[in-house]
Coordinates of C-alpha atoms in Angstrom, one line a residue:
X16 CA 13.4 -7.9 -14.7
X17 CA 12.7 -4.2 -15.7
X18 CA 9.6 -4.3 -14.8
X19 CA 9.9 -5.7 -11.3
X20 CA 13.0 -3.5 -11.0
X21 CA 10.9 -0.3 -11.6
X22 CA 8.0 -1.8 -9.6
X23 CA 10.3 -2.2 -6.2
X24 CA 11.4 1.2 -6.8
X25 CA 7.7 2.7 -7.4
X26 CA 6.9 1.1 -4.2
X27 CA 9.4 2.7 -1.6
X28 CA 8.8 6.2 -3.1
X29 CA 5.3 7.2 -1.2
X30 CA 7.3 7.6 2.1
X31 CA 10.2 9.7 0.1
X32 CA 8.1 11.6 -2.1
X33 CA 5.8 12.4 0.7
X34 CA 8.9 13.5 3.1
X35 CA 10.0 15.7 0.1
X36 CA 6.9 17.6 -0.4
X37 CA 6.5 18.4 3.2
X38 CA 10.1 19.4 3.4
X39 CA 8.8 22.4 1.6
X40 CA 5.5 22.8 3.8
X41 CA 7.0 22.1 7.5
X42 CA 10.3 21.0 9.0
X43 CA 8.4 19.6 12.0
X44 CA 6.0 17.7 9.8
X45 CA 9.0 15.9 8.0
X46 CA 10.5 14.8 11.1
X47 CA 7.1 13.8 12.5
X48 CA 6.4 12.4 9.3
X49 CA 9.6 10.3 9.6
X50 CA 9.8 8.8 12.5
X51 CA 5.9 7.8 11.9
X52 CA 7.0 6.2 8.5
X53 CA 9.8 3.9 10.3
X54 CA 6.7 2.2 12.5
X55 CA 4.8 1.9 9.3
X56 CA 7.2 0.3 7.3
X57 CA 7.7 -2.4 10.1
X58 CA 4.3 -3.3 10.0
X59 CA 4.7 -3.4 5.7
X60 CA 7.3 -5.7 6.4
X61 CA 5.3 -8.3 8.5
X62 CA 2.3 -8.2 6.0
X63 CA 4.9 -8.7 3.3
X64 CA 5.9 -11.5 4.7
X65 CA 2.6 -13.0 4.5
X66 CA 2.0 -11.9 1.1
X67 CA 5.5 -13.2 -0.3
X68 CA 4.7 -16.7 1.5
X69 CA 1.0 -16.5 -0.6
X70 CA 2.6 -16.2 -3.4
X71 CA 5.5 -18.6 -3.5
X72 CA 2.8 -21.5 -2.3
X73 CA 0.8 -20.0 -5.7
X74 CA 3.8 -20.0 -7.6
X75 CA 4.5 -23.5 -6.7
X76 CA 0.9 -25.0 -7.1
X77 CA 0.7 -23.3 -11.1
X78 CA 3.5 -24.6 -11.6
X79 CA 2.1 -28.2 -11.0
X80 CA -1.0 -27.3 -13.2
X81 CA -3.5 -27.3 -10.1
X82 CA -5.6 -23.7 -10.5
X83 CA -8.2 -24.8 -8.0
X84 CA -5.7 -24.5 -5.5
X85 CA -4.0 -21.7 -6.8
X86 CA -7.4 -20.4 -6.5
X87 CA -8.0 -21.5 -2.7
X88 CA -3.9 -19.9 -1.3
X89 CA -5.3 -16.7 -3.5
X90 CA -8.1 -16.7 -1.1
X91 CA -6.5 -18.1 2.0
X92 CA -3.7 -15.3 1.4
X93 CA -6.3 -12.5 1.2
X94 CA -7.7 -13.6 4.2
X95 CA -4.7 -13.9 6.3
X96 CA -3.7 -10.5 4.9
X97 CA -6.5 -8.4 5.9
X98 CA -6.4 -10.2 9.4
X99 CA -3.3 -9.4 10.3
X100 CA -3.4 -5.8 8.5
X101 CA -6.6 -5.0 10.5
X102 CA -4.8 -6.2 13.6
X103 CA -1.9 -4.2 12.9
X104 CA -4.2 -1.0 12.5
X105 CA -6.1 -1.3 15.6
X106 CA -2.3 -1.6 17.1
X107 CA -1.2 1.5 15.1
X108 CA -4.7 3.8 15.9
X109 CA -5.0 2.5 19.5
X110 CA -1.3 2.9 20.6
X111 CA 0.0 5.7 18.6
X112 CA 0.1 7.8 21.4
X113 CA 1.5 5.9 23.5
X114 CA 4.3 4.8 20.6
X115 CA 5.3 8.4 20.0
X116 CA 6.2 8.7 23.4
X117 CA 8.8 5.4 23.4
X118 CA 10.3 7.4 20.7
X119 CA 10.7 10.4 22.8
X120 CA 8.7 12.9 21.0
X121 CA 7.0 15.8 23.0
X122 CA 5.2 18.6 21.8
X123 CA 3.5 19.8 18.1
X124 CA 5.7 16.8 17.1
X125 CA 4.1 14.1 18.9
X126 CA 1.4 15.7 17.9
X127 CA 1.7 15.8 14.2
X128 CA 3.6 11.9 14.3
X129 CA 0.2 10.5 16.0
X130 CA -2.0 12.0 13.7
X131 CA 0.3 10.7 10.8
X132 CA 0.3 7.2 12.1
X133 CA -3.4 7.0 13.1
X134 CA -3.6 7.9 9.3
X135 CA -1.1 5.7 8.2
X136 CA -3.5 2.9 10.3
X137 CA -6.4 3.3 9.0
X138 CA -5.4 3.1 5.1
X139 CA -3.1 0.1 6.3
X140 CA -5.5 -2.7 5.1
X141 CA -5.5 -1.0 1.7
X142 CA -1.7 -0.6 1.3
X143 CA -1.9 -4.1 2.8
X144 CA -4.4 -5.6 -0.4
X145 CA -2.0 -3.1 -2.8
X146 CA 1.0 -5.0 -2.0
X147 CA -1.0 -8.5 -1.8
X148 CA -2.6 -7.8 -5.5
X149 CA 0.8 -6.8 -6.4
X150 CA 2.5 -9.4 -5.5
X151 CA -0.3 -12.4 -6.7
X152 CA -0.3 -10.3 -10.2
X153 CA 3.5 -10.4 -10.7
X154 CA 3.3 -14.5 -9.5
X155 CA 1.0 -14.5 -13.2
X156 CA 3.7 -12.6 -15.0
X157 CA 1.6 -9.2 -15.2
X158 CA 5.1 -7.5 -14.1
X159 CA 4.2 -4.9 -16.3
X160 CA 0.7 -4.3 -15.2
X161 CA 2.0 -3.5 -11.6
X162 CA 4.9 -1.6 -12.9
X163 CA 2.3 0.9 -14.6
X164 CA -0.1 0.6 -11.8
X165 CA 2.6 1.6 -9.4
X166 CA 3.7 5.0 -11.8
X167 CA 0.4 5.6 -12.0
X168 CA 0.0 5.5 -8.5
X169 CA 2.8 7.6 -7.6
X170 CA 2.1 10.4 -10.1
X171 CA -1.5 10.8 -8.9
X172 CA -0.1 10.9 -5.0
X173 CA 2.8 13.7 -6.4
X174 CA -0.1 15.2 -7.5
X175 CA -3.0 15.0 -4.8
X176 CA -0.2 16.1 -2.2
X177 CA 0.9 19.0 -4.0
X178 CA -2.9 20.3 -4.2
X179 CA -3.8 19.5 -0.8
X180 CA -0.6 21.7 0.6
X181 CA 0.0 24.0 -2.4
X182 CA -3.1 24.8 -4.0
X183 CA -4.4 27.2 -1.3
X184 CA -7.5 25.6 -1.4
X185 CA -9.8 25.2 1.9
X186 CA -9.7 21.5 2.5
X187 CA -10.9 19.9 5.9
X188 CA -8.0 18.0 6.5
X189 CA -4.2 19.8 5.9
X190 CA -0.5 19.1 6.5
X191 CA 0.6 15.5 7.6
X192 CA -3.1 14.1 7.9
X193 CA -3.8 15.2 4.2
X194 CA -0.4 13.7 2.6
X195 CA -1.2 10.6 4.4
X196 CA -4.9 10.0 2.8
X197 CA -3.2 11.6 -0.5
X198 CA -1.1 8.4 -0.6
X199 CA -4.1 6.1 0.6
X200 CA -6.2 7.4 -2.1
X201 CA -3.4 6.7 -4.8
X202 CA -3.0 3.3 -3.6
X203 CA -6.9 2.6 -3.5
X204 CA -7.0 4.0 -7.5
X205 CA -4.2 1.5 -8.7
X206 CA -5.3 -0.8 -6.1
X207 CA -9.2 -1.0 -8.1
X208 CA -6.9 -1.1 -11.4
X209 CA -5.3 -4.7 -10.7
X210 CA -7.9 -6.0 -8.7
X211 CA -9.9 -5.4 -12.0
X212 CA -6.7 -7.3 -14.2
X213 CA -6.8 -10.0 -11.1
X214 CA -10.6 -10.9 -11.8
X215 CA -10.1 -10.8 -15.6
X216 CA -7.2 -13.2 -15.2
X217 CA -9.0 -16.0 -13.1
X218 CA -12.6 -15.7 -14.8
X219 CA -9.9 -16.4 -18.2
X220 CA -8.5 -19.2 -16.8
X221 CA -11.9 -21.1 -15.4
X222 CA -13.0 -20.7 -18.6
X223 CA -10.2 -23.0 -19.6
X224 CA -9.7 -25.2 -17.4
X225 CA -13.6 -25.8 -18.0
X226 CA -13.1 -26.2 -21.7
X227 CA -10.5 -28.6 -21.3

């Protein structure tokens, strides 16, 4: 329960942490930056609800002992999740513009808020396979795996986003844009981390059900 616990929390920090950071860069980026994250995070929860419903059918076929269909919902679920995550970011890239304006911002602030959700867009089909790996990890009962892969994963975006504003060094990209690909690089690093545990697991468990 600790585990999970600590994992949920690890999960909701990258818009908080992210917000706090820039509160020290740019008052306008962290109400840009807000309102952006509030689109975002309806989007996380329609691919969560994918994910979740992956892995209760998962849960439900281990249970009976049937790995070849746990095997086939794994893959189903993977499928449906980049669909729908790649839909979502042609939404969020496509229409940010337009979105920003529904909220009624004008100015540097619409500015800054499309830029942060165009960003937020394209790294949406990795936080999408993040939560999805997540999720299919913890329905094995690697709670702790994820719980280390999401501190991990936090620490390194703490620390990507303080260089990137802090550091004073010449980077390309700066402000909102940078935090946002900060966070999509910290989620790709623990993403490759239990994508690796994910592969072990089910090479491990062909193995035995071909002994048996």
């Amino acid at each position: 329960t600790i585990p999970l616990l600590l994992e949920g929390i690890f999960g909701l920090l990258y818009g908080t942490v992210n917000t706090v950071i820039l509160s020290g860069y740019s008052d306008m980026a962290v109400s840009a930056t807000g309102v952006a994250q509030s689109i975002s995070s309806l989007s996380n929860t329609v691919l969560n609800m994918v994910s979740k419903g992956t892995v209760i059918l998962a849960s439900v076929a281990m249970g009976s002992g049937d790995t070849k269909r746990v095997r086939s919902i794994a893959g189903t679920g993977m499928f449906l999740m980049l669909s729908c995550s790649i839909l979502l970011a042609t939404v969020l890239v496509a229409f940010s513009n337009e979105i920003m304006q529904l909220m009624g911002l004008s100015g540097q602030l619409h500015g800054m808020a499309v830029s942060y959700l165009r960003t937020i867009g394209i790294i949406l089909p990795i936080t999408a396979m993040f939560s999805y790996v997540n999720n299919l990890l913890i329905c094995y009962g690697y709670s702790k795996v994820t719980m280390l892969c999401g501190l991990l994963s936090n620490v390194l975006n703490v620390f990507l986003c303080w260089f990137v504003l802090y550091s004073n060094v010449s980077l390309p990209i700066t402000g909102v844009v940078a935090v946002a690909v900060c966070t999509g690089i910290a989620q790709t690093m623990a993403l490759a981390i239990m994508t690796f545990f994910f592969l072990r697991i089910t090479v491990i468990n062909v193995a035995a059900a071909i002994q048996i």
